[in-house]
mmCIF file of C-alpha atoms in Angstrom:
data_model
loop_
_atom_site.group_PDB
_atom_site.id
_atom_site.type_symbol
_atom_site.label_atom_id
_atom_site.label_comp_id
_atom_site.label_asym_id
_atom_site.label_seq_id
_atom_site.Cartn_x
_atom_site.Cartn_y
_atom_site.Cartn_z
ATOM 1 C CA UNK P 1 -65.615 -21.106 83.604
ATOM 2 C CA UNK P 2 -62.060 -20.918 84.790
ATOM 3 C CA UNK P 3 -61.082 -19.931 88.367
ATOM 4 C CA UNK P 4 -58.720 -18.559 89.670
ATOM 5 C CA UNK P 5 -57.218 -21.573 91.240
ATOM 6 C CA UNK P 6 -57.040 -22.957 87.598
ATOM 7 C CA UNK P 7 -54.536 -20.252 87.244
ATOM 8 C CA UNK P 8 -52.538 -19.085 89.854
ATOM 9 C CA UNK P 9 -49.311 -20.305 90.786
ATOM 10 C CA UNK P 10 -48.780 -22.547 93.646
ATOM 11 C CA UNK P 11 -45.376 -22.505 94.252
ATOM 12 C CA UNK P 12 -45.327 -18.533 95.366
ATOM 13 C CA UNK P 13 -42.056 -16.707 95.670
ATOM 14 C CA UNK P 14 -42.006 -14.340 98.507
ATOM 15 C CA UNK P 15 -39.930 -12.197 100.485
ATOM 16 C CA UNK P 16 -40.025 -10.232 103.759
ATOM 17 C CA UNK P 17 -40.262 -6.788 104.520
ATOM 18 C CA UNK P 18 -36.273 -6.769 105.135
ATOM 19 C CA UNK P 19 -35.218 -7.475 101.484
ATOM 20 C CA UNK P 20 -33.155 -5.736 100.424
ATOM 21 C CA UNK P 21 -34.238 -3.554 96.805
ATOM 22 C CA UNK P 22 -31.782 -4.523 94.999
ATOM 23 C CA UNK P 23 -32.471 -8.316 96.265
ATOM 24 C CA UNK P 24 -35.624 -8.258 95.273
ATOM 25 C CA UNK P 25 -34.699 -6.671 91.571
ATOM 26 C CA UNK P 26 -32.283 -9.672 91.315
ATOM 27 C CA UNK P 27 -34.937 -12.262 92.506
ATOM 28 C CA UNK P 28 -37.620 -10.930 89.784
ATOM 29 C CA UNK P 29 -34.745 -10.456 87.205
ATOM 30 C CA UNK P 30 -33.746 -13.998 87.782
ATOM 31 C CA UNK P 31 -37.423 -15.789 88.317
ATOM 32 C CA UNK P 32 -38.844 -13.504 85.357
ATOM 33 C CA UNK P 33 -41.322 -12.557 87.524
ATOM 34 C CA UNK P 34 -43.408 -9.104 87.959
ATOM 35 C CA UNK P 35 -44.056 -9.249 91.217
ATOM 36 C CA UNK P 36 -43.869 -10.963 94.829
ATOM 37 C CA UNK P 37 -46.174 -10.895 98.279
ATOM 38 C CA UNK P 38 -44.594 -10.065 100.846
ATOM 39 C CA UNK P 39 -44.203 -11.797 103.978
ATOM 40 C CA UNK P 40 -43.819 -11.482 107.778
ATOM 41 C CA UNK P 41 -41.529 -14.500 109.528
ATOM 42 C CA UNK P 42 -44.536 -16.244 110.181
ATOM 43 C CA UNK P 43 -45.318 -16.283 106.650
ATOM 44 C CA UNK P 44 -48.533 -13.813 106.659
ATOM 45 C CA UNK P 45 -49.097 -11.316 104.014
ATOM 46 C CA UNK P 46 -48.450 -8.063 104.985
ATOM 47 C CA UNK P 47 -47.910 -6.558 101.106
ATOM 48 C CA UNK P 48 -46.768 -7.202 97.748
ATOM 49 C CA UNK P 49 -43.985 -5.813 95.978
ATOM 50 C CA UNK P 50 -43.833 -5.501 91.885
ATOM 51 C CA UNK P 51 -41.631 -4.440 89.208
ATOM 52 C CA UNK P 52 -43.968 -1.020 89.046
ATOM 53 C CA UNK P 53 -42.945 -0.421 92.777
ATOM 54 C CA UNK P 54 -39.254 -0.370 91.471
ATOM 55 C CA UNK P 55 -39.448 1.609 88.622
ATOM 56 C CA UNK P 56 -41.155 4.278 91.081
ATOM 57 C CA UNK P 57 -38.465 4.389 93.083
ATOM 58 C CA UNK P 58 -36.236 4.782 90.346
ATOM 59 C CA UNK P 59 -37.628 7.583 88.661
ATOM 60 C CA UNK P 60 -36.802 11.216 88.498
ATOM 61 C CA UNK P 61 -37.621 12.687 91.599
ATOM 62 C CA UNK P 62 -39.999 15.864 91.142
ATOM 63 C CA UNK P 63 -40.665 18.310 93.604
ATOM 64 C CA UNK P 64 -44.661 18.918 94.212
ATOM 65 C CA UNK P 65 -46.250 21.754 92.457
ATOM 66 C CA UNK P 66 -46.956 24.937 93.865
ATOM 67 C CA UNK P 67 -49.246 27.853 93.189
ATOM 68 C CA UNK P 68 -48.777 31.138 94.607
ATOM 69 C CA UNK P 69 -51.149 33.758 95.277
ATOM 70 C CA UNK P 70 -50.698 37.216 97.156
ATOM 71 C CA UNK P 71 -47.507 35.322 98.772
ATOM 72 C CA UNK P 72 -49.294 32.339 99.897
ATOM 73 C CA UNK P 73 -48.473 29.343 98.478
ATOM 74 C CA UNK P 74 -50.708 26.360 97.674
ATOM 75 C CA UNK P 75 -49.262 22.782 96.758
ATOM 76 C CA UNK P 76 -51.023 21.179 94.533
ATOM 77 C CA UNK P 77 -50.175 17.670 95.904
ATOM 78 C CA UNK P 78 -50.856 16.527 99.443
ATOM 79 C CA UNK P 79 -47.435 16.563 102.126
ATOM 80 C CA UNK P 80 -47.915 13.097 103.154
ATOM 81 C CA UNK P 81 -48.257 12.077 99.408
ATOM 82 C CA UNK P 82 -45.058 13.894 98.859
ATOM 83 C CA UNK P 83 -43.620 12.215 101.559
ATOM 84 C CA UNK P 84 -44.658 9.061 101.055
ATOM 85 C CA UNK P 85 -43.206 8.899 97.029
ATOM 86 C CA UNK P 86 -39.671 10.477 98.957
ATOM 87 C CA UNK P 87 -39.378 7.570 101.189
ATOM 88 C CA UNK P 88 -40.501 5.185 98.302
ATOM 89 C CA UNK P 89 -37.450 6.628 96.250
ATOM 90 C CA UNK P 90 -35.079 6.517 99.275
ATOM 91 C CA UNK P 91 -35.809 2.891 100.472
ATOM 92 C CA UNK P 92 -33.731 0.543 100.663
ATOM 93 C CA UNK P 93 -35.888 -2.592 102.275
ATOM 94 C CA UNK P 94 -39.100 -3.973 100.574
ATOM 95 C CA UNK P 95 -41.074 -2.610 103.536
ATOM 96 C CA UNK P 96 -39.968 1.098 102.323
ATOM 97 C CA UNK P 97 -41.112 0.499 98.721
ATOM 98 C CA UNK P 98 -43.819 -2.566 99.215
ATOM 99 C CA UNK P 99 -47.709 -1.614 98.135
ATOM 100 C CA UNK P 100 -49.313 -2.568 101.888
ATOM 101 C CA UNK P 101 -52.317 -3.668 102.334
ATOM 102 C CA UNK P 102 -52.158 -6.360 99.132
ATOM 103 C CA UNK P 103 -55.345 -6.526 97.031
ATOM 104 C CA UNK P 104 -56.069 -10.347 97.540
ATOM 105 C CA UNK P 105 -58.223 -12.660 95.993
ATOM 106 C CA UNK P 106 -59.677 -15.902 96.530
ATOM 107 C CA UNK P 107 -59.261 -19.132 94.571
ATOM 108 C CA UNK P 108 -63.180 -19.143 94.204
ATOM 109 C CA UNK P 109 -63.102 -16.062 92.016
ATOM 110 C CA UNK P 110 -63.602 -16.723 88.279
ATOM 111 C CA UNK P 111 -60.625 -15.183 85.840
ATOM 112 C CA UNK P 112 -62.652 -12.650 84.462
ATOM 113 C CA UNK P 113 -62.916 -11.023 88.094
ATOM 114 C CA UNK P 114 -59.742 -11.150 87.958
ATOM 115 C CA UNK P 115 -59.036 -9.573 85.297
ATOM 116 C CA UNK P 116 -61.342 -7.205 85.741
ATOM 117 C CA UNK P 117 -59.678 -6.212 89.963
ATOM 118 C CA UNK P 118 -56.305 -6.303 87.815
ATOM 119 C CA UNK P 119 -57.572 -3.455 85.511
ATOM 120 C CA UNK P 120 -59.689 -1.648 87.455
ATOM 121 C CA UNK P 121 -57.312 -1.207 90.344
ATOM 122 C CA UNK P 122 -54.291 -1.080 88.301
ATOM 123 C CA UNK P 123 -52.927 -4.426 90.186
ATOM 124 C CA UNK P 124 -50.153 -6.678 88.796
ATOM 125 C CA UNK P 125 -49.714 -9.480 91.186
ATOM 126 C CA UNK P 126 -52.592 -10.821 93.216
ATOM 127 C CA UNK P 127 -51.798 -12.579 96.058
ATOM 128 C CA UNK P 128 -54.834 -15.821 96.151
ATOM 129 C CA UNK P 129 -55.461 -16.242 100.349
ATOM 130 C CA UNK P 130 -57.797 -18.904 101.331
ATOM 131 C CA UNK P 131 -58.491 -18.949 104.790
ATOM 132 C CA UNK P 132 -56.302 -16.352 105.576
ATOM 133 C CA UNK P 133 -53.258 -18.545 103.691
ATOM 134 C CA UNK P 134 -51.362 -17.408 100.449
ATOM 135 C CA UNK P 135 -52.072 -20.423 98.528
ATOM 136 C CA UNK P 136 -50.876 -19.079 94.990
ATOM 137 C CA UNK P 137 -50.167 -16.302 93.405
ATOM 138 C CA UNK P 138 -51.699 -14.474 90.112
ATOM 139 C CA UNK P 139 -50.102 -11.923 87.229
ATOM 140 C CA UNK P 140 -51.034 -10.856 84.450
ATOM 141 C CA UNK P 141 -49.068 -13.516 82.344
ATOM 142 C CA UNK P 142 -51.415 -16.019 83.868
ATOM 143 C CA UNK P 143 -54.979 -14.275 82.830
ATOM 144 C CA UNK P 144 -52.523 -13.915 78.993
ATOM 145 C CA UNK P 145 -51.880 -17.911 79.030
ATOM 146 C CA UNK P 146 -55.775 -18.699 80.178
ATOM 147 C CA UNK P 147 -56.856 -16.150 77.610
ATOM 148 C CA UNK P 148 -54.624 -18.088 75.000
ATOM 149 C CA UNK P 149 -55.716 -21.563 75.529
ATOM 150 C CA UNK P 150 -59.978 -20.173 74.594
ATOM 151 C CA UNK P 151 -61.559 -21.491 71.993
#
């Protein structure tokens, strides 16, 4: 049964929390990538960043929804959700629009477990840590090719 390590990418693109957004849209535009960890300057993972992240911050900002009763009004959404989606939007560094903590993965862990972390947790790029070391990287593209080459 295939691994992950059978899968992943070893040669990891990364940037840091001070990317810049539109950096970062170049560097996936350009690598044809979905996503990227995201790296401190002494190269530990402190996020990842993906082409989902982006297109959140580019969308059409809505205001939460609000009930009201007898003048009192209840929002239907949470402030520090709201204000967590505002400073997404406004960012302008990968640390402003990163998803932090990553959901990681070992190299140990077969595809379908993968696959199935990818789904169930609606993840897009896996950072692969052994030892507390990115040692590859894993999208969705690469659970695609390993699904092609069955049979």
């Amino acid at each position: 049964m295939l691994q992950a390590r059978d899968i992943m990418t070893k040669m990891v693109i990364t940037v840091t929390p001070q990317t810049s957004v539109l950096d970062l849209a170049r560097l996936l535009a350009q690598h044809k990538i979905n996503g990227t960890p995201v790296v401190d300057d002494d190269g530990r993972l402190v996020g990842v960043i993906t082409q989902t992240d982006l297109i959140d911050r580019a969308k059409k900002f809505q205001l939460p929804h609000v009930v009201t009763i007898l003048d009192a009004h209840f929002y239907l959404e949470r402030p520090s959700t709201f204000r967590k989606n505002l400073e997404k939007m406004l960012g302008n560094q990968v640390a402003d629009v990163m998803t932090a903590p990553a959901i990681t993965i070992t190299p140990e862990l077969s595809v379908d477990e993968v696959a199935t972390i990818m789904a169930h947790r609606n993840a897009h790029t896996l950072p692969v840590l052994q030892d507390g070391n990115l040692v590859g990287v894993i999208g969705k593209i690469d659970i695609i090719r390993a699904l092609s080459q069955e049979g």
